[in-house]
XYZ file of C-alpha atoms in Angstrom:
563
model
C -138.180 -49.122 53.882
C -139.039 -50.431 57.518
C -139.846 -53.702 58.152
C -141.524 -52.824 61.680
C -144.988 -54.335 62.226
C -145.937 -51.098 64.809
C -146.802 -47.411 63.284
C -148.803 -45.021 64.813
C -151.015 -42.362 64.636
C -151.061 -38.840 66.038
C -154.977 -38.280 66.992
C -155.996 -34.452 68.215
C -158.639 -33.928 70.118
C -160.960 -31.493 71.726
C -158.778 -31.258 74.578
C -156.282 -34.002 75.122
C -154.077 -35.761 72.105
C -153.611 -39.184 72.116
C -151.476 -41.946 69.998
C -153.330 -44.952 68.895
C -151.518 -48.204 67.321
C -152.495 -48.889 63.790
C -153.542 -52.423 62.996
C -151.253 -54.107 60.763
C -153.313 -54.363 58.316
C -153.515 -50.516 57.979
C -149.821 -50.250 58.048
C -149.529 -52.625 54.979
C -151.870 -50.861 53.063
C -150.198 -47.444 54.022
C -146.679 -49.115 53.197
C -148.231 -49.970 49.887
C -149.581 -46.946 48.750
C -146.060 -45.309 49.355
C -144.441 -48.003 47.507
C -147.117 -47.074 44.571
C -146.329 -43.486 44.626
C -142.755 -43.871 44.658
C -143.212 -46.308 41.534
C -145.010 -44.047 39.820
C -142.699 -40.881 40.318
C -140.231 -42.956 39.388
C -141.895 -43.810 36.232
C -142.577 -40.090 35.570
C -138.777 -39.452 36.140
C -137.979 -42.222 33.969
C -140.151 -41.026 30.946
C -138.912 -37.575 30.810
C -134.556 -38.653 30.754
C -133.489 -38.627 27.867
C -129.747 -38.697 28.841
C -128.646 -42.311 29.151
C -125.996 -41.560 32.416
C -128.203 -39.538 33.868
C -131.108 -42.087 32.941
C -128.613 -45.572 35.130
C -128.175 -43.045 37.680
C -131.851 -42.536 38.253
C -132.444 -46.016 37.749
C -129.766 -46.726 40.430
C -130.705 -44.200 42.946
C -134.494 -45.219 43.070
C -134.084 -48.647 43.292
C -131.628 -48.100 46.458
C -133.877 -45.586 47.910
C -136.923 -47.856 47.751
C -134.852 -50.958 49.238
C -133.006 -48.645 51.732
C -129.526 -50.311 49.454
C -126.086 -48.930 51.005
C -124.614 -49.378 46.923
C -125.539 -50.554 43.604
C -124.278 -51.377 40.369
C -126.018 -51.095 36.800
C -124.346 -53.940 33.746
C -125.564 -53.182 30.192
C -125.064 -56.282 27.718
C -123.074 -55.243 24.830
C -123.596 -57.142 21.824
C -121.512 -54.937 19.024
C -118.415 -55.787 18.724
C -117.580 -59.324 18.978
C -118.321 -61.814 21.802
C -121.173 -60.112 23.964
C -120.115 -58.716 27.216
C -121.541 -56.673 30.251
C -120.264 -53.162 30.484
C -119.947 -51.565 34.089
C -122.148 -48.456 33.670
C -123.323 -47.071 37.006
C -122.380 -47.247 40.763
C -122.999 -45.519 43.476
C -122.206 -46.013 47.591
C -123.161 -44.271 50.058
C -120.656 -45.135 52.682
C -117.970 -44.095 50.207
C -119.468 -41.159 48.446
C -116.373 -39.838 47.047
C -114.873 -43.314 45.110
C -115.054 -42.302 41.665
C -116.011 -45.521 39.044
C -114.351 -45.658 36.088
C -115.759 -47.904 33.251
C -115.293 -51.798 32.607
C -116.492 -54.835 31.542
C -116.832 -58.406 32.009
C -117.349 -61.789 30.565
C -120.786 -62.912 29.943
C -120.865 -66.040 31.671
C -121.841 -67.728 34.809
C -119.130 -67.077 36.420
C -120.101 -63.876 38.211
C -123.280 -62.904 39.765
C -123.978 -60.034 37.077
C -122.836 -62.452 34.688
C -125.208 -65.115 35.505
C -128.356 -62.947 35.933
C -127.596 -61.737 32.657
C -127.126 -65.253 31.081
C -129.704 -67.225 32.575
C -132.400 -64.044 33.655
C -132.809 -65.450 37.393
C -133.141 -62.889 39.974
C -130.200 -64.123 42.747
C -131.251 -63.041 46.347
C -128.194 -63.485 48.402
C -128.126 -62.816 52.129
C -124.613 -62.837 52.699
C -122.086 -62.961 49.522
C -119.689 -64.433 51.919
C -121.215 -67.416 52.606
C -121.939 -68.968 49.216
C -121.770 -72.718 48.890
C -120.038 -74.490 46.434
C -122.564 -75.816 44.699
C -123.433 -73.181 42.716
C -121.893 -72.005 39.499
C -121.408 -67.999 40.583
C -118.604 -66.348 42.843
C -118.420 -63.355 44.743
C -115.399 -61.312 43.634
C -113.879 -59.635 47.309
C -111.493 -57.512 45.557
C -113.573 -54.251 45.775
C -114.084 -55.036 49.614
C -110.353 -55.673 50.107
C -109.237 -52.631 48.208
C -112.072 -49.980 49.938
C -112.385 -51.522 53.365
C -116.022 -52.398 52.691
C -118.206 -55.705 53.415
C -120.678 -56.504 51.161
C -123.629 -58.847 52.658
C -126.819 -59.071 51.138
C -126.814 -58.760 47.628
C -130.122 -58.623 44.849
C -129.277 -58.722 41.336
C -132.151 -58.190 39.306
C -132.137 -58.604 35.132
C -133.194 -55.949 33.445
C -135.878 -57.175 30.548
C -137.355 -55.632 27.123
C -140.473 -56.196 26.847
C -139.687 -58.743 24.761
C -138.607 -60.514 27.411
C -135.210 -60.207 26.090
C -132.048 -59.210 28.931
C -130.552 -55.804 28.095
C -128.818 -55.603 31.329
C -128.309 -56.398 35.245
C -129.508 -54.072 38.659
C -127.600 -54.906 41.176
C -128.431 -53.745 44.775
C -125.998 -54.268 47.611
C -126.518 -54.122 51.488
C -129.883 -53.697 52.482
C -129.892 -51.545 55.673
C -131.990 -51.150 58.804
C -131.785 -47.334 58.359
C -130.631 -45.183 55.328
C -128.220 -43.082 57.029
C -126.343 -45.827 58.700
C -122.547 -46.205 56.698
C -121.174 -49.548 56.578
C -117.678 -50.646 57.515
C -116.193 -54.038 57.582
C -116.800 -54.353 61.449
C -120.470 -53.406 61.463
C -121.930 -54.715 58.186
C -123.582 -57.907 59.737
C -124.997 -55.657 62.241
C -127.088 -53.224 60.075
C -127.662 -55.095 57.418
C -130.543 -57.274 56.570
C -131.517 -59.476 53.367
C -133.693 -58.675 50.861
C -137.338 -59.454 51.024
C -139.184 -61.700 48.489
C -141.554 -58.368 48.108
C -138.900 -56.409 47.267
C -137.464 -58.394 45.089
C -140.595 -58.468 42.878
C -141.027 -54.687 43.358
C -137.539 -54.200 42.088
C -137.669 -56.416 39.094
C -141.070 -54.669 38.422
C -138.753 -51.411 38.253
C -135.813 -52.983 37.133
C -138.385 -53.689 33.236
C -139.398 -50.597 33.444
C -136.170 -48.925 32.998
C -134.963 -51.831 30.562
C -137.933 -50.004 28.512
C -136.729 -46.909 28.885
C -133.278 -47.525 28.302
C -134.396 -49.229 25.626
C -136.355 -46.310 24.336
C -133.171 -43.875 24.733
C -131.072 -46.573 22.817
C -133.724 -46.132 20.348
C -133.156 -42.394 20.228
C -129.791 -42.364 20.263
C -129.833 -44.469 17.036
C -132.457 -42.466 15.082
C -129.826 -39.356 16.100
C -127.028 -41.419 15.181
C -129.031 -42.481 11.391
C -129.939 -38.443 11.137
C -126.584 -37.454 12.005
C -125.533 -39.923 9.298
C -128.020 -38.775 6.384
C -126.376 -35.244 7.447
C -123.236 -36.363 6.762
C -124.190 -38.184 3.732
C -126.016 -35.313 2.649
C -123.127 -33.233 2.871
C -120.682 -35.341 1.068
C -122.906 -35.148 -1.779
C -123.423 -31.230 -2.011
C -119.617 -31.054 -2.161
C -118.785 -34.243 -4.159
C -120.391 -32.095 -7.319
C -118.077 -29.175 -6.500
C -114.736 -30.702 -4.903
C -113.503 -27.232 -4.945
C -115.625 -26.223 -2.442
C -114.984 -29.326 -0.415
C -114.835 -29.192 3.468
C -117.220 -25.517 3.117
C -120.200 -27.028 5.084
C -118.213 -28.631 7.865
C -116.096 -25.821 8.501
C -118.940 -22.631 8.418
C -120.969 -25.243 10.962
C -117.328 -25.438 13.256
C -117.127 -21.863 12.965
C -120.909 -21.214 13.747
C -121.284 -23.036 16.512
C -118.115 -21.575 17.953
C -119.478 -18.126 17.787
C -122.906 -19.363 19.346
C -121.066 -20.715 22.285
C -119.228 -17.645 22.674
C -122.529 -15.898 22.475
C -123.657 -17.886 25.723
C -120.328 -16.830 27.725
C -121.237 -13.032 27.168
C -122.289 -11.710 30.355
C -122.302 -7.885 29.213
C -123.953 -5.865 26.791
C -126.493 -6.474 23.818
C -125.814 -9.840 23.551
C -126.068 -10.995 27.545
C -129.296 -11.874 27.204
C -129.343 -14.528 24.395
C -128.658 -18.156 25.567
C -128.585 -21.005 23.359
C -129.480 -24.363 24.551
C -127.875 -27.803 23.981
C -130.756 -28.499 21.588
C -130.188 -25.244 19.679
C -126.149 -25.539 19.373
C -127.320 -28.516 17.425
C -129.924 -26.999 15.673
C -127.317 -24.253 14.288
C -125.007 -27.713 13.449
C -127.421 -28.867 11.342
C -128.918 -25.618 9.889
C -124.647 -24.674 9.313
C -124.263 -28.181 7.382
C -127.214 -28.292 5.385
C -127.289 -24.840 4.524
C -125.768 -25.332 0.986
C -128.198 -28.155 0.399
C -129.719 -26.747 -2.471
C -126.759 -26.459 -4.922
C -127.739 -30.093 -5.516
C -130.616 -28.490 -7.918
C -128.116 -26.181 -9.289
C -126.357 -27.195 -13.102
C -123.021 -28.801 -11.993
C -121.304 -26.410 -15.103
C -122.642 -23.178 -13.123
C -121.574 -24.603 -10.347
C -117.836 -25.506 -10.606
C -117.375 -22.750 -13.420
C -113.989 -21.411 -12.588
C -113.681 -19.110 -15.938
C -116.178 -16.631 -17.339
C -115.803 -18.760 -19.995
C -116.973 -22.371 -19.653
C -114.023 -24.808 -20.973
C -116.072 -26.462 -23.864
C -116.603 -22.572 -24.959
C -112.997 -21.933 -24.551
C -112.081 -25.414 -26.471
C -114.817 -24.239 -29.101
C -113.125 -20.551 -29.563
C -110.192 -22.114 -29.614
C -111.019 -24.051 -32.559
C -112.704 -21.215 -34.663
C -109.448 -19.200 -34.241
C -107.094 -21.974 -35.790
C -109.654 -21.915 -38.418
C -109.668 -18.732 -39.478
C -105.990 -18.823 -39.267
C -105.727 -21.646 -41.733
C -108.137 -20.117 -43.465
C -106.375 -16.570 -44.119
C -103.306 -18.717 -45.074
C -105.002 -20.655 -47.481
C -106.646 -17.815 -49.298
C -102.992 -16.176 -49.099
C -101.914 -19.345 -50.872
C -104.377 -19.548 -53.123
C -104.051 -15.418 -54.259
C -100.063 -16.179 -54.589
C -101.312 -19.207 -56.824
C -103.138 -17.327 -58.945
C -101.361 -14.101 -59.077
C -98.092 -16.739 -60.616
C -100.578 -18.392 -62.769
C -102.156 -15.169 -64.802
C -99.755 -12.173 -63.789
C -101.431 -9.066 -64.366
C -98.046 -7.561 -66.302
C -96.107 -9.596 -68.434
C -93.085 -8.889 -66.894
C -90.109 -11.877 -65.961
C -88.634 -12.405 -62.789
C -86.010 -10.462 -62.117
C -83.227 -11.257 -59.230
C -82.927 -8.816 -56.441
C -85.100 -5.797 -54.452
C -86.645 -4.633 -57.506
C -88.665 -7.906 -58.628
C -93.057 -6.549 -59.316
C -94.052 -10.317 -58.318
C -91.399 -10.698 -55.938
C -92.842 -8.020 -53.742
C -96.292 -8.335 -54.294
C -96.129 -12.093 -52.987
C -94.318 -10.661 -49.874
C -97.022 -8.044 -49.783
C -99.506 -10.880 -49.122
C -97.235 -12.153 -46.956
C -97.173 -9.327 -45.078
C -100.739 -8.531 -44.863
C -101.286 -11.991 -43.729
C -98.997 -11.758 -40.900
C -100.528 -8.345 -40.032
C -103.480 -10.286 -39.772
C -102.209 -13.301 -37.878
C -100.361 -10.801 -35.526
C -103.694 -8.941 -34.992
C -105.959 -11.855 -34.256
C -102.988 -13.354 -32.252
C -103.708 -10.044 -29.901
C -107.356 -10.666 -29.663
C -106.812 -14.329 -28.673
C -104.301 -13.275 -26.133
C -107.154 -10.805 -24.700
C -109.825 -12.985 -24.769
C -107.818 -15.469 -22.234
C -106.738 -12.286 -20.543
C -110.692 -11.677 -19.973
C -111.148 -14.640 -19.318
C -109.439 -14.589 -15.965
C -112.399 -14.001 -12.912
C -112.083 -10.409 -11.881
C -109.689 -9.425 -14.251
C -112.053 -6.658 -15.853
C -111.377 -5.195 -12.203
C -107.918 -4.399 -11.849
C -106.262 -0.787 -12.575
C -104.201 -2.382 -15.412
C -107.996 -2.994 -17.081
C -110.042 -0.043 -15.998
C -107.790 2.206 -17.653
C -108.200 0.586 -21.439
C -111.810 -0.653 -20.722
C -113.271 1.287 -23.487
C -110.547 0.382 -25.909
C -111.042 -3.588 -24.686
C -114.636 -3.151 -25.176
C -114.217 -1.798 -28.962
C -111.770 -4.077 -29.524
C -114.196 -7.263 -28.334
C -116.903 -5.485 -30.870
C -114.129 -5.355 -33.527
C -113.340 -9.057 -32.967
C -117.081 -10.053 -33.142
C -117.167 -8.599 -36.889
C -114.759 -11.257 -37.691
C -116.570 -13.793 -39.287
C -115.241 -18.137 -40.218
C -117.089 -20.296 -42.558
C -118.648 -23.347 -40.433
C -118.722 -26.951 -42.112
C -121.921 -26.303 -44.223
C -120.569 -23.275 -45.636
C -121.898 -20.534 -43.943
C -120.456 -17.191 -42.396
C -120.631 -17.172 -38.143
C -119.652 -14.338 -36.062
C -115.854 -15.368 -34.637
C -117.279 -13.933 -31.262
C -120.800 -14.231 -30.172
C -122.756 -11.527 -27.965
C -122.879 -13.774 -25.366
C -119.305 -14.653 -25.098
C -118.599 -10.860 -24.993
C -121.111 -10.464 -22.070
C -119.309 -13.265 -20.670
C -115.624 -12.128 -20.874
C -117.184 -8.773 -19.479
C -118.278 -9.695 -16.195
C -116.865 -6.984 -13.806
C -116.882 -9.643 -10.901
C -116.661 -13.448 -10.584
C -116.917 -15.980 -13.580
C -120.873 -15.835 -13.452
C -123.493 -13.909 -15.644
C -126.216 -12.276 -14.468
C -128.500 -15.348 -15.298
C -126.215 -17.646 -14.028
C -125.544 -15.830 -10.441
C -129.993 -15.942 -10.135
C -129.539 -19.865 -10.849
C -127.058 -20.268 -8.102
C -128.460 -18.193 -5.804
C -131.515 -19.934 -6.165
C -129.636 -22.849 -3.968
C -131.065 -20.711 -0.968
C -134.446 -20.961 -1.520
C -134.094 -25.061 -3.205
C -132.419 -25.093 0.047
C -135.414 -23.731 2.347
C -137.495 -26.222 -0.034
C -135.791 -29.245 0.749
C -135.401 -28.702 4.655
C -139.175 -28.140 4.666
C -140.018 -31.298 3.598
C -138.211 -33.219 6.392
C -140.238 -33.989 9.471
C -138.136 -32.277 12.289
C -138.386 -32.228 15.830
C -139.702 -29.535 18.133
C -136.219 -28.985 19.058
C -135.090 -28.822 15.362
C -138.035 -27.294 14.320
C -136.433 -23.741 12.765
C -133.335 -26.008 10.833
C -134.939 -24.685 7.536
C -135.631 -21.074 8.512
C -132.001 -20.246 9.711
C -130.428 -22.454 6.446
C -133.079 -20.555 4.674
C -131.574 -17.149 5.915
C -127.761 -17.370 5.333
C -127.532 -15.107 2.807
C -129.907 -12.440 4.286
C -128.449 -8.959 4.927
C -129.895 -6.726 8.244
C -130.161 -3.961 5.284
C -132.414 -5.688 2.787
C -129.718 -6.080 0.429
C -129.474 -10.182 1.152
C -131.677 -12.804 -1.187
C -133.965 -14.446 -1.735
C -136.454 -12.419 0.477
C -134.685 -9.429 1.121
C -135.863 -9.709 4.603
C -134.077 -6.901 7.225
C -132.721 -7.145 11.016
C -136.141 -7.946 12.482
C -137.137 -10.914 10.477
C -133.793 -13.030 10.435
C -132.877 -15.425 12.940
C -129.362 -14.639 14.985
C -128.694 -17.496 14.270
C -128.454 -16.838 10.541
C -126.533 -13.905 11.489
C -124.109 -16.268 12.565
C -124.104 -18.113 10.103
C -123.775 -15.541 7.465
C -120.317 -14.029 9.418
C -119.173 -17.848 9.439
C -120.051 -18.452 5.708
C -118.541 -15.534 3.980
C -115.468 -15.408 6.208
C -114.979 -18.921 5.296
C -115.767 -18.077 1.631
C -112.608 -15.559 1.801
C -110.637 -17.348 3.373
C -110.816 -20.768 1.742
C -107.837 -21.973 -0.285
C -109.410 -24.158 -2.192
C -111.970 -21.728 -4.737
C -110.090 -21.697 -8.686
C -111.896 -18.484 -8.970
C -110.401 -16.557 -5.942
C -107.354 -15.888 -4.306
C -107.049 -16.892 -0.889
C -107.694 -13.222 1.067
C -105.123 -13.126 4.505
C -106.772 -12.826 7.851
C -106.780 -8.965 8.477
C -108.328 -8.300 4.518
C -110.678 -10.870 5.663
C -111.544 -9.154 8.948
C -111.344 -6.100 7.408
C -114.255 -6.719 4.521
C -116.447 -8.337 7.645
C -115.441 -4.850 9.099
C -117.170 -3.112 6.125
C -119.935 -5.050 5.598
C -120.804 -4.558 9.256
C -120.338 -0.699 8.986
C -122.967 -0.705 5.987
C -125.374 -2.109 8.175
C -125.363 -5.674 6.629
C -124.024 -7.817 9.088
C -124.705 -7.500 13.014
C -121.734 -5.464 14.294
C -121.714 -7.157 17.656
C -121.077 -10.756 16.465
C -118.795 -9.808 14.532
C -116.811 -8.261 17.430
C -117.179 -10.663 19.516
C -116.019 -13.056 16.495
C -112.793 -11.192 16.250
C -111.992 -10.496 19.799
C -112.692 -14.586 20.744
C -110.751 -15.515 17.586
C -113.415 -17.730 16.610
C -111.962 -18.015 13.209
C -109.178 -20.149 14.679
C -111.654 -23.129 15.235
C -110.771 -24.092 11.793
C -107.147 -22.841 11.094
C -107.912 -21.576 7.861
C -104.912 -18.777 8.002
């Protein structure tokens, strides 16, 4: 900004041009309605950072460019861990572009010049930071000058106010120069340098509030990311605190998704060139990837950690019934050699050896009884053998399956008198059905419930007041277990109507879900039988074939070190 009282003006005219002086007066007013426009880009600018660096460095640069400042500085108080000091979070300098700043602090106290704007909230107007008297409490620290070769002389340091009035942080501007694209050395610095004006010092501090507001504001941003992020988290720990098998699921399909979406941005070839995903989206898949098992909070916490077809209070129950009817065939054996001793049908005496009629007819009970024993000891034996997830599966099984299943309809005809006397089946219809499932430890009933989490899911996520950039979070949690066939739940919705991100997400989740170590119902599967399902899936037409590509040849899987 030029301090010059003479502009002029460029008049055309009919046939001669001419350049007339422009009063003073006219030359203020012109001055000022730059100096308005300026302020209020600059407030424009201002309002739409969100990024706090980027957000100093604006702060910085338009505060030099208005004053015509050679360098500048930017403090921030920081009042969170202990005694409250001034963090060094901005500089620029013009005649040494290429000094890189790395990031400090310093006491706040009266001591320095930053220090004591901060403190007291004075403005300090300094013409020449060499010539300070001793009378006042600040010094001038030379050691940048020494170390770079520069001079500073004038110096405005500005605090930056809330508008509570309360000091968030310190401007501070340093050589005001006659011309912007002068570069000051230590020889010429009192040469092209001039202090700052009163007028520009108000201007400034006008400016300098105006971005205390706004850093202010992104402060406030950061921290209502930083309390979401949390409630995330939170969230999280509680989906998986019900089912500690399943512990660490959420964090690592939202590694692995967000992996594959930044791979999806380096593609430069192909079907998948086109798609970009912005900063705001990667985060977007983050959350959707985290939350996206949300619902099994609604979901019975039995169904959910059921690691046996049969749930252990059923087994302990069975268990129970089948020392019963144990102790019950050996009492009634008991109790028929009792009587049988008592009132022997033939009135015949014991006699020693092989050839004894009561002799071997008690060992003839005996003997049926351990038939019996032996025979129900094979049934219990089976019915833990069943009870195994996937079991029903294997070649071993699928060979006798019709000879298990009349066997299971054999044992159901055994019957055990309960405590008020009355006959119950040993095995109920619904155990059998259990100890039957072909796949997994769940029923048919129980595998709706839990896949029900989807939709509970979708439910949930609905109800939270998201961003615009956050804005499809529920729709692509909502979507995880869609297939592009039609064969996914709960919609059934095909390629067309699910999100690629959910597409993502659903190659993260079930390779995770194959790979995990940590499911009791499930071995561990290596990395190529992993790959090699995804393979299959993709083939049928139920997962998109290109991700899943570029998810093997990027070895996104790796993100998490799961094999």
């Amino acid at each position: 900004m030029s301090d010059s009282p003479s502009e002029y003006l460029h008049v055309a005219g009919n046939s001669t041009d001419r350049v007339v002086a422009l009063p003073d007066s006219l030359t203020s007013i012109a001055a000022e309605r730059q100096t308005i426009a300026q302020l209020l880009a600059i407030g424009t600018a201002l309002s739409d950072c969100l990024n706090l660096t980027e957000l100093l460095d604006l702060i910085l640069a338009k505060s030099r460019e208005i004053t015509c400042s050679d360098a500048g500085s930017v403090y921030l108080i920081d009042r969170s861990h202990g005694e409250p000091k001034l963090i060094f979070k901005a500089a620029q300098n013009d005649s040494l572009p290429h000094l890189s700043f790395e990031l400090a602090s310093i006491p706040l106290n009266l001591e320095s010049l930053a220090g004591y704007v901060a403190t007291t909230s004075e403005s300090l107007n300094i013409p020449d930071a060499y010539a300070l008297t001793d009378d006042v409490p600040y010094k001038f620290d030379r050691h940048f000058d020494l170390e770079f070769a520069y001079r500073t002389v004038s110096v405005l340091v500005l605090p930056m106010q809330n508008r509570d009035g309360e000091t968030i942080g310190v401007l501070q501007l340093i050589d005001r120069k006659l011309k912007a694209d002068l570069r000051i050395t230590p020889t010429n610095a009192l040469s092209i340098t001039q202090p700052y004006s009163d007028w520009e010092r108000q201007i400034v501090r006008s400016l300098a509030s105006q971005a205390a507001i706004s850093i202010e504001r992104n402060h406030l941003l950061d921290s209502i990311e930083e309390l979401f992020a949390g409630f995330i988290t939170a969230s999280v720990q509680i989906i998986e605190s019900r089912d500690p098998t399943t512990a660490g699921h959420s964090e690592r399909v939202a590694k692995l998704s967000l992996r594959l979406s930044e791979e999806v941005n380096d593609v430069t070839t192909g079907i998948l060139a086109p798609l970009r995903f912005s900063a705001r989206q990667l985060q977007e898949i983050r959350y959707a990837a985290l939350l996206h098992d949300f619902g099994k909070i609604s979901i019975p916490e039995e169904i959910v950690q059921k690691s046996k077809k049969l749930y252990p209070h059923q087994l302990t129950e069975l268990t129970h019934r089948f020392n019963l009817l144990r102790q019950t065939w050996k009492l009634e054996c008991a109790e028929q050699k009792f009587n049988y001793l008592l009132n022997p049908p033939i009135a015949v005496r014991h006699q020693p050896g092989d050839n004894c009629l009561h002799c071997g007819y008690v060992s003839q009970l005996d003997l049926e009884l351990n038939t019996k024993l032996d025979r129900l000891q094979s049934y219990w034996e089976l019915v833990n053998k069943l009870n195994q997830p996937d079991v029903v599966n294997t070649s071993e099984f699928a060979q006798q399956l019709e000879t298990i299943v009349t066997d299971l309809h054999q044992l159901a005809q055994y019957t055990y008198r309960d405590l008020d006397g009355k006959f119950q089946p040993l095995l109920t219809p619904a155990e059998i059905e259990q100890l039957l499932i072909p796949r997994g430890t769940l029923t048919a009933t129980e595998r709706a419930i839990v896949e029900s989490h989807v939709s509970h899911t979708y439910d949930f996520l609905c109800q939270i007041p998201w961003t615009k950039h956050l804005q499809d979070v529920p729709k692509i949690a909502g979507s995880h277990h869609e297939k592009l066939d039609g064969s996914g739940y709960p919609r059934g919705l095909t390629t067309a109507a699910i999100p690629i991100q959910s597409q993502i997400m659903t190659i993260a989740d079930i390779y995770d879900a194959l790979t995990a170590s940590d499911r009791p119902y499930k071995p561990r599967l290596s990395l190529d039988r992993s790959l090699s399902i995804l393979r299959q899936e993709a083939a049928a037409g139920k997962l998109n074939l290109h991700l899943l590509e570029l998810f093997e040849q990027r070895q996104v899987y790796s993100v998490i070190n799961s094999i």
